mmCIF file of C-alpha atoms and ligand atoms in Angstrom:
data_model
loop_
_atom_site.group_PDB
_atom_site.id
_atom_site.type_symbol
_atom_site.label_atom_id
_atom_site.label_comp_id
_atom_site.label_asym_id
_atom_site.label_seq_id
_atom_site.Cartn_x
_atom_site.Cartn_y
_atom_site.Cartn_z
ATOM 1 C CA MET A 1 63.023 -90.844 -3.118
ATOM 2 C CA TRP A 2 63.815 -90.502 -6.721
ATOM 3 C CA ARG A 3 66.306 -93.334 -6.332
ATOM 4 C CA ILE A 4 63.639 -95.683 -5.125
ATOM 5 C CA LEU A 5 61.248 -94.652 -7.389
ATOM 6 C CA GLY A 6 63.720 -95.293 -10.410
ATOM 7 C CA GLY A 7 64.554 -98.594 -9.082
ATOM 8 C CA VAL A 8 60.533 -99.463 -9.386
ATOM 9 C CA LEU A 9 60.104 -98.047 -12.590
ATOM 10 C CA GLY A 10 63.332 -99.976 -13.719
ATOM 11 C CA GLY A 11 61.989 -102.781 -12.443
ATOM 12 C CA LEU A 12 58.929 -102.628 -14.177
ATOM 13 C CA ALA A 13 60.720 -102.364 -17.618
ATOM 14 C CA VAL A 14 62.565 -105.242 -16.778
ATOM 15 C CA ALA A 15 59.526 -107.273 -15.743
ATOM 16 C CA ALA A 16 57.569 -105.267 -19.062
ATOM 17 C CA ALA A 17 60.146 -106.508 -21.424
ATOM 18 C CA GLY A 18 60.144 -110.353 -19.804
ATOM 19 C CA THR A 19 56.597 -110.375 -20.237
ATOM 20 C CA LEU A 20 56.766 -109.135 -23.986
ATOM 21 C CA TYR A 21 59.853 -111.706 -24.345
ATOM 22 C CA TYR A 22 57.636 -114.424 -22.957
ATOM 23 C CA LEU A 23 54.584 -113.749 -25.093
ATOM 24 C CA LEU A 24 56.011 -113.003 -28.368
ATOM 25 C CA PHE A 25 59.032 -115.048 -28.854
ATOM 26 C CA THR A 26 58.146 -118.554 -26.559
ATOM 27 C CA PHE A 27 55.986 -121.233 -27.157
ATOM 28 C CA VAL A 28 53.451 -123.427 -25.959
ATOM 29 C CA GLU A 29 53.716 -127.550 -26.681
ATOM 30 C CA PRO A 30 52.299 -128.462 -30.196
ATOM 31 C CA ALA A 31 48.845 -129.906 -29.954
ATOM 32 C CA VAL A 32 49.834 -133.538 -31.322
ATOM 33 C CA ASP A 33 50.659 -136.691 -29.962
ATOM 34 C CA PRO A 34 54.209 -137.299 -30.586
ATOM 35 C CA ALA A 35 53.352 -140.820 -30.954
ATOM 36 C CA TRP A 36 52.009 -139.959 -33.835
ATOM 37 C CA ALA A 37 55.439 -138.676 -35.626
ATOM 38 C CA ILE A 38 56.599 -140.933 -38.545
ATOM 39 C CA GLU A 39 60.314 -140.954 -39.736
ATOM 40 C CA GLY A 40 60.622 -140.503 -43.738
ATOM 41 C CA THR A 41 61.317 -142.868 -46.473
ATOM 42 C CA PRO A 42 65.359 -142.684 -47.447
ATOM 43 C CA ASP A 43 64.746 -144.020 -50.706
ATOM 44 C CA PRO A 44 61.210 -143.778 -51.986
ATOM 45 C CA ARG A 45 60.598 -146.699 -54.514
ATOM 46 C CA PRO A 46 60.532 -145.346 -58.099
ATOM 47 C CA GLY A 47 57.152 -144.274 -59.379
ATOM 48 C CA SER A 48 56.055 -143.912 -55.804
ATOM 49 C CA VAL A 49 54.485 -140.786 -54.361
ATOM 50 C CA THR A 50 55.933 -138.874 -51.777
ATOM 51 C CA ALA A 51 55.419 -135.951 -49.228
ATOM 52 C CA ARG A 52 57.374 -133.604 -48.064
ATOM 53 C CA TRP A 53 56.106 -131.106 -44.830
ATOM 54 C CA THR A 54 57.986 -127.686 -44.206
ATOM 55 C CA GLY A 55 55.794 -126.809 -41.682
ATOM 56 C CA THR A 56 51.920 -124.999 -41.550
ATOM 57 C CA SER A 57 50.450 -126.219 -44.739
ATOM 58 C CA THR A 58 53.049 -125.941 -47.258
ATOM 59 C CA LEU A 59 53.525 -129.456 -48.942
ATOM 60 C CA VAL A 60 55.761 -130.777 -51.654
ATOM 61 C CA PHE A 61 54.009 -133.823 -53.534
ATOM 62 C CA SER A 62 55.775 -135.648 -56.445
ATOM 63 C CA ASP A 63 55.930 -139.092 -57.984
ATOM 64 C CA GLY A 64 59.380 -138.535 -59.133
ATOM 65 C CA GLU A 65 58.377 -136.835 -63.000
ATOM 66 C CA THR A 66 55.970 -134.355 -61.762
ATOM 67 C CA THR A 67 55.949 -132.026 -58.678
ATOM 68 C CA LEU A 68 53.204 -130.424 -56.740
ATOM 69 C CA ILE A 69 53.506 -127.505 -53.978
ATOM 70 C CA ILE A 70 50.697 -126.674 -51.545
ATOM 71 C CA ASP A 71 51.500 -123.119 -50.526
ATOM 72 C CA GLY A 72 55.021 -123.015 -50.800
ATOM 73 C CA TRP A 73 55.305 -120.634 -47.761
ATOM 74 C CA PHE A 74 59.270 -120.367 -46.142
ATOM 75 C CA THR A 75 58.944 -116.766 -45.266
ATOM 76 C CA ARG A 76 58.516 -116.418 -41.466
ATOM 77 C CA PRO A 77 58.199 -112.434 -40.288
ATOM 78 C CA SER A 78 58.578 -112.011 -36.666
ATOM 79 C CA ALA A 79 55.672 -111.432 -34.288
ATOM 80 C CA LEU A 80 57.127 -107.985 -34.323
ATOM 81 C CA ALA A 81 56.869 -107.139 -38.003
ATOM 82 C CA MET A 82 52.984 -108.303 -37.946
ATOM 83 C CA LEU A 83 52.112 -106.427 -35.324
ATOM 84 C CA TYR A 84 53.753 -102.842 -36.139
ATOM 85 C CA GLY A 85 55.380 -103.427 -39.608
ATOM 86 C CA GLU A 86 54.809 -104.454 -43.077
ATOM 87 C CA ILE A 87 55.760 -107.705 -44.552
ATOM 88 C CA GLU A 88 57.176 -109.250 -47.804
ATOM 89 C CA PRO A 89 58.791 -112.317 -48.909
ATOM 90 C CA ASP A 90 62.701 -113.505 -47.988
ATOM 91 C CA LEU A 91 64.229 -114.384 -51.290
ATOM 92 C CA GLU A 92 66.739 -116.387 -48.933
ATOM 93 C CA ALA A 93 64.226 -117.890 -47.115
ATOM 94 C CA ILE A 94 62.461 -118.951 -50.539
ATOM 95 C CA GLU A 95 65.594 -120.233 -52.241
ATOM 96 C CA GLN A 96 66.672 -122.357 -48.782
ATOM 97 C CA GLY A 97 62.988 -123.905 -48.893
ATOM 98 C CA LEU A 98 62.843 -125.163 -51.971
ATOM 99 C CA ALA A 99 66.573 -126.369 -51.631
ATOM 100 C CA ARG A 100 65.670 -128.209 -48.573
ATOM 101 C CA ASN A 101 62.894 -129.771 -50.427
ATOM 102 C CA GLU A 102 64.966 -131.003 -52.990
ATOM 103 C CA VAL A 103 62.926 -128.481 -55.492
ATOM 104 C CA THR A 104 64.300 -127.085 -58.592
ATOM 105 C CA SER A 105 60.820 -127.731 -60.759
ATOM 106 C CA ALA A 106 57.615 -127.781 -60.518
ATOM 107 C CA ALA A 107 54.202 -127.928 -62.214
ATOM 108 C CA MET A 108 52.069 -126.045 -59.911
ATOM 109 C CA VAL A 109 52.022 -123.966 -56.443
ATOM 110 C CA ILE A 110 48.507 -123.430 -54.949
ATOM 111 C CA PRO A 111 48.100 -121.653 -52.344
ATOM 112 C CA VAL A 112 45.252 -123.269 -49.685
ATOM 113 C CA HIS A 113 44.157 -119.306 -49.566
ATOM 114 C CA SER A 114 45.218 -115.746 -49.969
ATOM 115 C CA HIS A 115 46.213 -114.953 -46.127
ATOM 116 C CA TYR A 116 50.337 -114.334 -45.794
ATOM 117 C CA ASP A 117 51.300 -117.806 -44.349
ATOM 118 C CA HIS A 118 49.770 -119.369 -47.222
ATOM 119 C CA ALA A 119 50.378 -117.253 -50.562
ATOM 120 C CA MET A 120 52.938 -114.854 -49.522
ATOM 121 C CA ASP A 121 55.834 -116.533 -51.104
ATOM 122 C CA SER A 122 53.657 -118.341 -54.108
ATOM 123 C CA PRO A 123 54.568 -116.327 -56.843
ATOM 124 C CA GLU A 124 57.930 -116.336 -56.354
ATOM 125 C CA VAL A 125 58.213 -120.345 -55.738
ATOM 126 C CA ALA A 126 56.117 -120.491 -59.399
ATOM 127 C CA ARG A 127 58.607 -117.734 -60.701
ATOM 128 C CA ARG A 128 61.627 -120.056 -59.704
ATOM 129 C CA THR A 129 60.126 -123.392 -60.355
ATOM 130 C CA GLY A 130 57.973 -122.501 -63.544
ATOM 131 C CA ALA A 131 55.250 -123.925 -62.118
ATOM 132 C CA LEU A 132 51.630 -122.559 -62.676
ATOM 133 C CA LEU A 133 50.422 -120.505 -59.837
ATOM 134 C CA VAL A 134 46.954 -121.637 -58.955
ATOM 135 C CA GLY A 135 44.267 -120.041 -56.965
ATOM 136 C CA SER A 136 41.388 -117.772 -56.570
ATOM 137 C CA GLU A 137 41.001 -113.876 -58.075
ATOM 138 C CA ALA A 138 42.839 -112.716 -54.776
ATOM 139 C CA THR A 139 46.059 -114.932 -55.215
ATOM 140 C CA ALA A 140 45.984 -114.302 -59.006
ATOM 141 C CA ASN A 141 46.368 -110.507 -57.280
ATOM 142 C CA ILE A 142 49.463 -111.539 -55.209
ATOM 143 C CA GLY A 143 51.065 -112.851 -57.991
ATOM 144 C CA ARG A 144 50.423 -109.779 -60.197
ATOM 145 C CA GLY A 145 52.056 -107.766 -57.936
ATOM 146 C CA TRP A 146 54.923 -109.671 -57.660
ATOM 147 C CA GLY A 147 55.113 -109.339 -61.406
ATOM 148 C CA LEU A 148 54.194 -112.941 -62.436
ATOM 149 C CA PRO A 149 53.084 -113.141 -66.317
ATOM 150 C CA GLU A 150 49.905 -113.665 -66.651
ATOM 151 C CA GLU A 151 50.280 -116.926 -68.384
ATOM 152 C CA GLN A 152 51.696 -118.581 -65.679
ATOM 153 C CA ILE A 153 48.527 -117.265 -63.250
ATOM 154 C CA ARG A 154 45.085 -119.706 -63.591
ATOM 155 C CA VAL A 155 42.076 -118.082 -61.709
ATOM 156 C CA VAL A 156 40.055 -121.818 -60.135
ATOM 157 C CA ARG A 157 36.518 -122.449 -58.975
ATOM 158 C CA ASP A 158 34.735 -124.661 -57.300
ATOM 159 C CA GLY A 159 35.134 -128.169 -59.071
ATOM 160 C CA ASP A 160 37.372 -127.139 -61.713
ATOM 161 C CA ARG A 161 40.046 -130.336 -62.380
ATOM 162 C CA LEU A 162 43.384 -129.590 -63.696
ATOM 163 C CA HIS A 163 46.209 -132.050 -65.018
ATOM 164 C CA PHE A 164 49.718 -132.531 -64.584
ATOM 165 C CA GLY A 165 51.557 -135.745 -65.670
ATOM 166 C CA ALA A 166 49.890 -137.949 -64.035
ATOM 167 C CA PHE A 167 48.401 -136.164 -61.376
ATOM 168 C CA GLU A 168 44.688 -134.897 -61.527
ATOM 169 C CA VAL A 169 44.084 -131.472 -59.223
ATOM 170 C CA VAL A 170 40.231 -131.226 -58.341
ATOM 171 C CA ILE A 171 39.658 -127.787 -56.625
ATOM 172 C CA HIS A 172 36.880 -127.375 -53.619
ATOM 173 C CA GLU A 173 35.817 -124.239 -52.077
ATOM 174 C CA THR A 174 35.900 -124.777 -48.448
ATOM 175 C CA LYS A 175 35.877 -122.020 -45.726
ATOM 176 C CA HIS A 176 38.250 -120.463 -43.483
ATOM 177 C CA PHE A 177 38.536 -121.583 -39.434
ATOM 178 C CA GLN A 178 36.254 -119.660 -37.816
ATOM 179 C CA PHE A 179 38.001 -117.582 -34.937
ATOM 180 C CA ALA A 180 36.021 -117.322 -32.479
ATOM 181 C CA ASP A 181 37.219 -113.921 -31.447
ATOM 182 C CA PRO A 182 34.528 -111.693 -33.514
ATOM 183 C CA THR A 183 36.882 -108.820 -33.381
ATOM 184 C CA PHE A 184 39.981 -110.779 -34.805
ATOM 185 C CA ARG A 185 37.382 -112.934 -37.239
ATOM 186 C CA GLU A 186 36.527 -109.593 -38.497
ATOM 187 C CA GLN A 187 39.537 -108.343 -39.235
ATOM 188 C CA ALA A 188 41.592 -111.553 -41.041
ATOM 189 C CA LEU A 189 37.906 -112.594 -42.723
ATOM 190 C CA GLY A 190 35.353 -109.691 -42.986
ATOM 191 C CA ASP A 191 36.409 -108.147 -46.243
ATOM 192 C CA PRO A 192 37.661 -111.205 -48.094
ATOM 193 C CA TYR A 193 39.160 -110.102 -52.127
ATOM 194 C CA ILE A 194 41.885 -108.387 -52.668
ATOM 195 C CA THR A 195 40.987 -106.729 -56.065
ATOM 196 C CA GLU A 196 44.294 -105.258 -56.954
ATOM 197 C CA PRO A 197 47.416 -106.362 -57.717
ATOM 198 C CA LEU A 198 49.445 -106.329 -54.171
ATOM 199 C CA VAL A 199 53.000 -105.091 -54.037
ATOM 200 C CA PRO A 200 54.571 -105.769 -51.087
ATOM 201 C CA PRO A 201 55.761 -104.991 -48.674
ATOM 202 C CA VAL A 202 51.940 -104.325 -47.208
ATOM 203 C CA PRO A 203 50.878 -104.767 -43.558
ATOM 204 C CA ALA A 204 50.464 -108.322 -43.131
ATOM 205 C CA PHE A 205 45.859 -108.222 -42.973
ATOM 206 C CA ASP A 206 46.594 -106.625 -46.801
ATOM 207 C CA TYR A 207 46.885 -110.526 -47.382
ATOM 208 C CA LYS A 208 43.102 -111.002 -47.213
ATOM 209 C CA VAL A 209 41.850 -114.351 -47.364
ATOM 210 C CA GLY A 210 40.189 -114.964 -50.824
ATOM 211 C CA VAL A 211 38.263 -118.090 -51.559
ATOM 212 C CA PRO A 212 39.595 -120.673 -49.383
ATOM 213 C CA LEU A 213 40.111 -123.852 -51.370
ATOM 214 C CA ALA A 214 40.723 -127.484 -50.321
ATOM 215 C CA VAL A 215 42.477 -129.545 -52.545
ATOM 216 C CA GLU A 216 41.872 -132.521 -54.171
ATOM 217 C CA ILE A 217 44.993 -134.568 -55.649
ATOM 218 C CA ARG A 218 44.286 -137.913 -57.545
ATOM 219 C CA HIS A 219 47.203 -140.226 -58.972
ATOM 220 C CA PRO A 220 47.145 -143.730 -59.994
ATOM 221 C CA ARG A 221 48.592 -145.163 -57.139
ATOM 222 C CA GLY A 222 46.575 -142.744 -54.641
ATOM 223 C CA SER A 223 44.694 -140.137 -53.038
ATOM 224 C CA LEU A 224 44.759 -137.217 -51.293
ATOM 225 C CA LEU A 225 43.187 -133.971 -49.653
ATOM 226 C CA VAL A 226 44.574 -130.553 -48.602
ATOM 227 C CA GLN A 227 41.948 -129.198 -45.775
ATOM 228 C CA GLY A 228 44.638 -126.558 -44.558
ATOM 229 C CA SER A 229 42.574 -124.462 -42.583
ATOM 230 C CA ALA A 230 40.269 -125.621 -39.947
ATOM 231 C CA GLY A 231 37.066 -124.389 -41.966
ATOM 232 C CA PHE A 232 34.316 -126.323 -43.545
ATOM 233 C CA ILE A 233 31.423 -125.901 -46.302
ATOM 234 C CA PRO A 234 28.020 -128.324 -45.051
ATOM 235 C CA GLY A 235 28.215 -131.196 -47.761
ATOM 236 C CA GLY A 236 31.154 -129.664 -49.536
ATOM 237 C CA LEU A 237 33.621 -132.778 -49.450
ATOM 238 C CA ALA A 238 30.405 -135.046 -49.614
ATOM 239 C CA ASP A 239 31.681 -136.567 -52.844
ATOM 240 C CA VAL A 240 35.504 -136.700 -51.881
ATOM 241 C CA ASP A 241 36.729 -140.048 -51.411
ATOM 242 C CA VAL A 242 40.874 -139.951 -50.517
ATOM 243 C CA ASP A 243 43.748 -142.732 -49.410
ATOM 244 C CA VAL A 244 45.221 -139.552 -47.170
ATOM 245 C CA LEU A 245 43.973 -136.330 -45.357
ATOM 246 C CA PHE A 246 45.852 -133.463 -44.733
ATOM 247 C CA PHE A 247 43.935 -132.049 -41.679
ATOM 248 C CA GLY A 248 44.175 -128.459 -40.614
ATOM 249 C CA THR A 249 43.998 -128.207 -37.064
ATOM 250 C CA GLY A 250 44.977 -124.554 -36.463
ATOM 251 C CA GLY A 251 43.046 -122.646 -34.154
ATOM 252 C CA LEU A 252 40.273 -125.760 -33.480
ATOM 253 C CA GLY A 253 40.802 -125.897 -29.696
ATOM 254 C CA THR A 254 39.731 -122.390 -29.225
ATOM 255 C CA GLN A 255 36.018 -123.338 -31.177
ATOM 256 C CA THR A 256 33.113 -124.476 -29.596
ATOM 257 C CA ALA A 257 32.618 -128.793 -29.045
ATOM 258 C CA GLU A 258 30.102 -128.450 -31.496
ATOM 259 C CA TYR A 259 32.323 -126.489 -34.347
ATOM 260 C CA ARG A 260 34.801 -129.441 -33.636
ATOM 261 C CA GLU A 261 32.485 -132.093 -34.338
ATOM 262 C CA SER A 262 31.129 -130.418 -37.224
ATOM 263 C CA TYR A 263 34.426 -129.860 -38.935
ATOM 264 C CA TRP A 264 35.452 -133.754 -38.258
ATOM 265 C CA ARG A 265 32.229 -135.069 -39.322
ATOM 266 C CA GLU A 266 32.217 -132.916 -42.683
ATOM 267 C CA THR A 267 35.756 -133.178 -43.343
ATOM 268 C CA VAL A 268 37.377 -136.744 -41.867
ATOM 269 C CA GLU A 269 34.248 -138.870 -41.814
ATOM 270 C CA ALA A 270 32.935 -137.431 -45.273
ATOM 271 C CA THR A 271 36.318 -137.977 -47.232
ATOM 272 C CA LYS A 272 37.089 -141.218 -45.187
ATOM 273 C CA PRO A 273 40.634 -141.573 -45.388
ATOM 274 C CA GLU A 274 43.252 -144.498 -43.901
ATOM 275 C CA ARG A 275 45.547 -141.898 -42.433
ATOM 276 C CA LEU A 276 45.191 -138.325 -41.603
ATOM 277 C CA ILE A 277 47.852 -135.929 -41.607
ATOM 278 C CA PRO A 278 47.313 -133.347 -38.711
ATOM 279 C CA VAL A 279 48.738 -129.636 -40.315
ATOM 280 C CA HIS A 280 48.932 -126.137 -39.682
ATOM 281 C CA TRP A 281 49.836 -126.678 -35.898
ATOM 282 C CA ASP A 282 52.979 -125.441 -35.678
ATOM 283 C CA ALA A 283 53.584 -121.657 -34.766
ATOM 284 C CA LEU A 284 53.818 -119.197 -37.739
ATOM 285 C CA PHE A 285 56.649 -117.216 -35.930
ATOM 286 C CA GLY A 286 58.748 -120.616 -34.789
ATOM 287 C CA PRO A 287 61.828 -121.068 -36.248
ATOM 288 C CA ILE A 288 62.069 -122.631 -39.532
ATOM 289 C CA GLU A 289 64.267 -125.480 -38.432
ATOM 290 C CA GLY A 290 64.806 -127.257 -35.682
ATOM 291 C CA PRO A 291 61.846 -128.509 -33.961
ATOM 292 C CA PHE A 292 58.263 -128.201 -34.498
ATOM 293 C CA ARG A 293 56.511 -125.448 -31.723
ATOM 294 C CA GLY A 294 53.020 -124.965 -30.763
ATOM 295 C CA SER A 295 51.354 -121.957 -31.180
ATOM 296 C CA LEU A 296 53.106 -118.919 -29.834
ATOM 297 C CA ARG A 297 52.235 -118.140 -26.287
ATOM 298 C CA ALA A 298 50.955 -114.726 -27.188
ATOM 299 C CA ALA A 299 48.091 -116.413 -29.165
ATOM 300 C CA SER A 300 47.648 -118.968 -27.051
ATOM 301 C CA PHE A 301 46.871 -116.275 -24.215
ATOM 302 C CA LEU A 302 44.722 -114.364 -26.481
ATOM 303 C CA ALA A 303 42.587 -117.481 -26.847
ATOM 304 C CA ALA A 304 42.217 -117.439 -22.767
ATOM 305 C CA GLY A 305 43.905 -120.716 -22.830
ATOM 306 C CA SER A 306 41.026 -122.555 -23.992
ATOM 307 C CA ASP A 307 42.635 -124.653 -26.613
ATOM 308 C CA LEU A 308 41.631 -128.477 -26.435
ATOM 309 C CA THR A 309 43.032 -129.430 -29.950
ATOM 310 C CA LEU A 310 44.939 -132.141 -28.301
ATOM 311 C CA GLU A 311 42.447 -133.329 -26.561
ATOM 312 C CA PHE A 312 39.719 -133.274 -29.516
ATOM 313 C CA LEU A 313 42.501 -135.331 -31.296
ATOM 314 C CA GLN A 314 43.710 -137.757 -29.017
ATOM 315 C CA GLU A 315 40.035 -138.871 -27.973
ATOM 316 C CA LYS A 316 39.338 -139.194 -31.649
ATOM 317 C CA ALA A 317 42.209 -140.964 -32.614
ATOM 318 C CA ALA A 318 41.531 -143.402 -29.345
ATOM 319 C CA LYS A 319 37.523 -143.919 -30.733
ATOM 320 C CA HIS A 320 38.455 -144.326 -34.326
ATOM 321 C CA ARG A 321 41.091 -147.027 -34.506
ATOM 322 C CA GLU A 322 40.282 -146.636 -38.645
ATOM 323 C CA TYR A 323 42.335 -143.454 -38.966
ATOM 324 C CA GLU A 324 46.226 -144.331 -38.470
ATOM 325 C CA PHE A 325 47.201 -140.606 -37.532
ATOM 326 C CA ALA A 326 50.646 -139.466 -38.690
ATOM 327 C CA THR A 327 52.285 -136.401 -37.978
ATOM 328 C CA LEU A 328 54.975 -135.953 -41.010
ATOM 329 C CA PRO A 329 58.881 -135.080 -40.119
ATOM 330 C CA ARG A 330 60.237 -131.418 -41.573
ATOM 331 C CA TYR A 331 61.633 -131.452 -45.438
ATOM 332 C CA ALA A 332 62.309 -135.744 -45.504
ATOM 333 C CA PRO A 333 60.068 -137.285 -47.666
ATOM 334 C CA VAL A 334 57.532 -139.894 -47.066
ATOM 335 C CA GLU A 335 56.028 -142.450 -49.449
ATOM 336 C CA LEU A 336 52.571 -142.180 -49.264
ATOM 337 C CA PHE A 337 51.476 -144.403 -52.222
HETATM 338 ZN ZN1 LIG B 401 43.981 -118.114 -43.047
#
């Protein structure tokens, strides 16, 4: 009798461990069409503006003289650390991330908002590269908590313009992606501000959203906009016209069709890019090396399997031939203009 019960319990434990592994350590397919993948430009022409992508919305732009960094996020805490523990920047991962992007100095690092998967490493990236840390007060407090000197921090607002070398950076306040699940939405977005210097290690949710930003970058050779999170303010980008749009698609397929259409209209149709580059579609918990993964199976399970992102994007790509869809390789420079 006891032996049978022990066997049953043992079997259940193995099944539970298997399920946990399946949910927390395996991934769904990425919500992008493999046909959109483009290759790096091995020898970018001198003076051209290049983009390098690490994954999520971590991007490095350079014209050979001046380097600008979006997010600079290289630490990848595990799903378990996120759920039950505290997280902090991984110095080794940051060092390797900068090296793989061939960054030794930079003029600016700007997280698109203050959640950990954007802003957590930005102060250390600023410290190592000499860059100015730019963002909302929440981002500034992440910098202060890391001991970054005040003169290396710049708090910005909607409409602010900053100049670095030949680049002009224009700040647009935007919205974060609105999570479909009300409980999660409240937890991630409900109380948005970080009002004191944030000293890690801290629980992941202590990296509150702050004020989300869309970052417009203009250069004599061309212009681009980074919309890292799939949110929008109606009319917010009405006067913005760019050549390349970095289009955050994370979570999009779990929202309503109406939300997706509004996001498309307010972002893509508003800015009329020639090239549309989906970002933030890869797993936050995926390895920073190797092929990109789609979201963690637990996340897609929580979203009740209703991720319609790929279907939505493929439909738009088929209908709107005026936009060239492209996904970037990891780390390799791609000549934009
Ligand atoms: Zn976020």
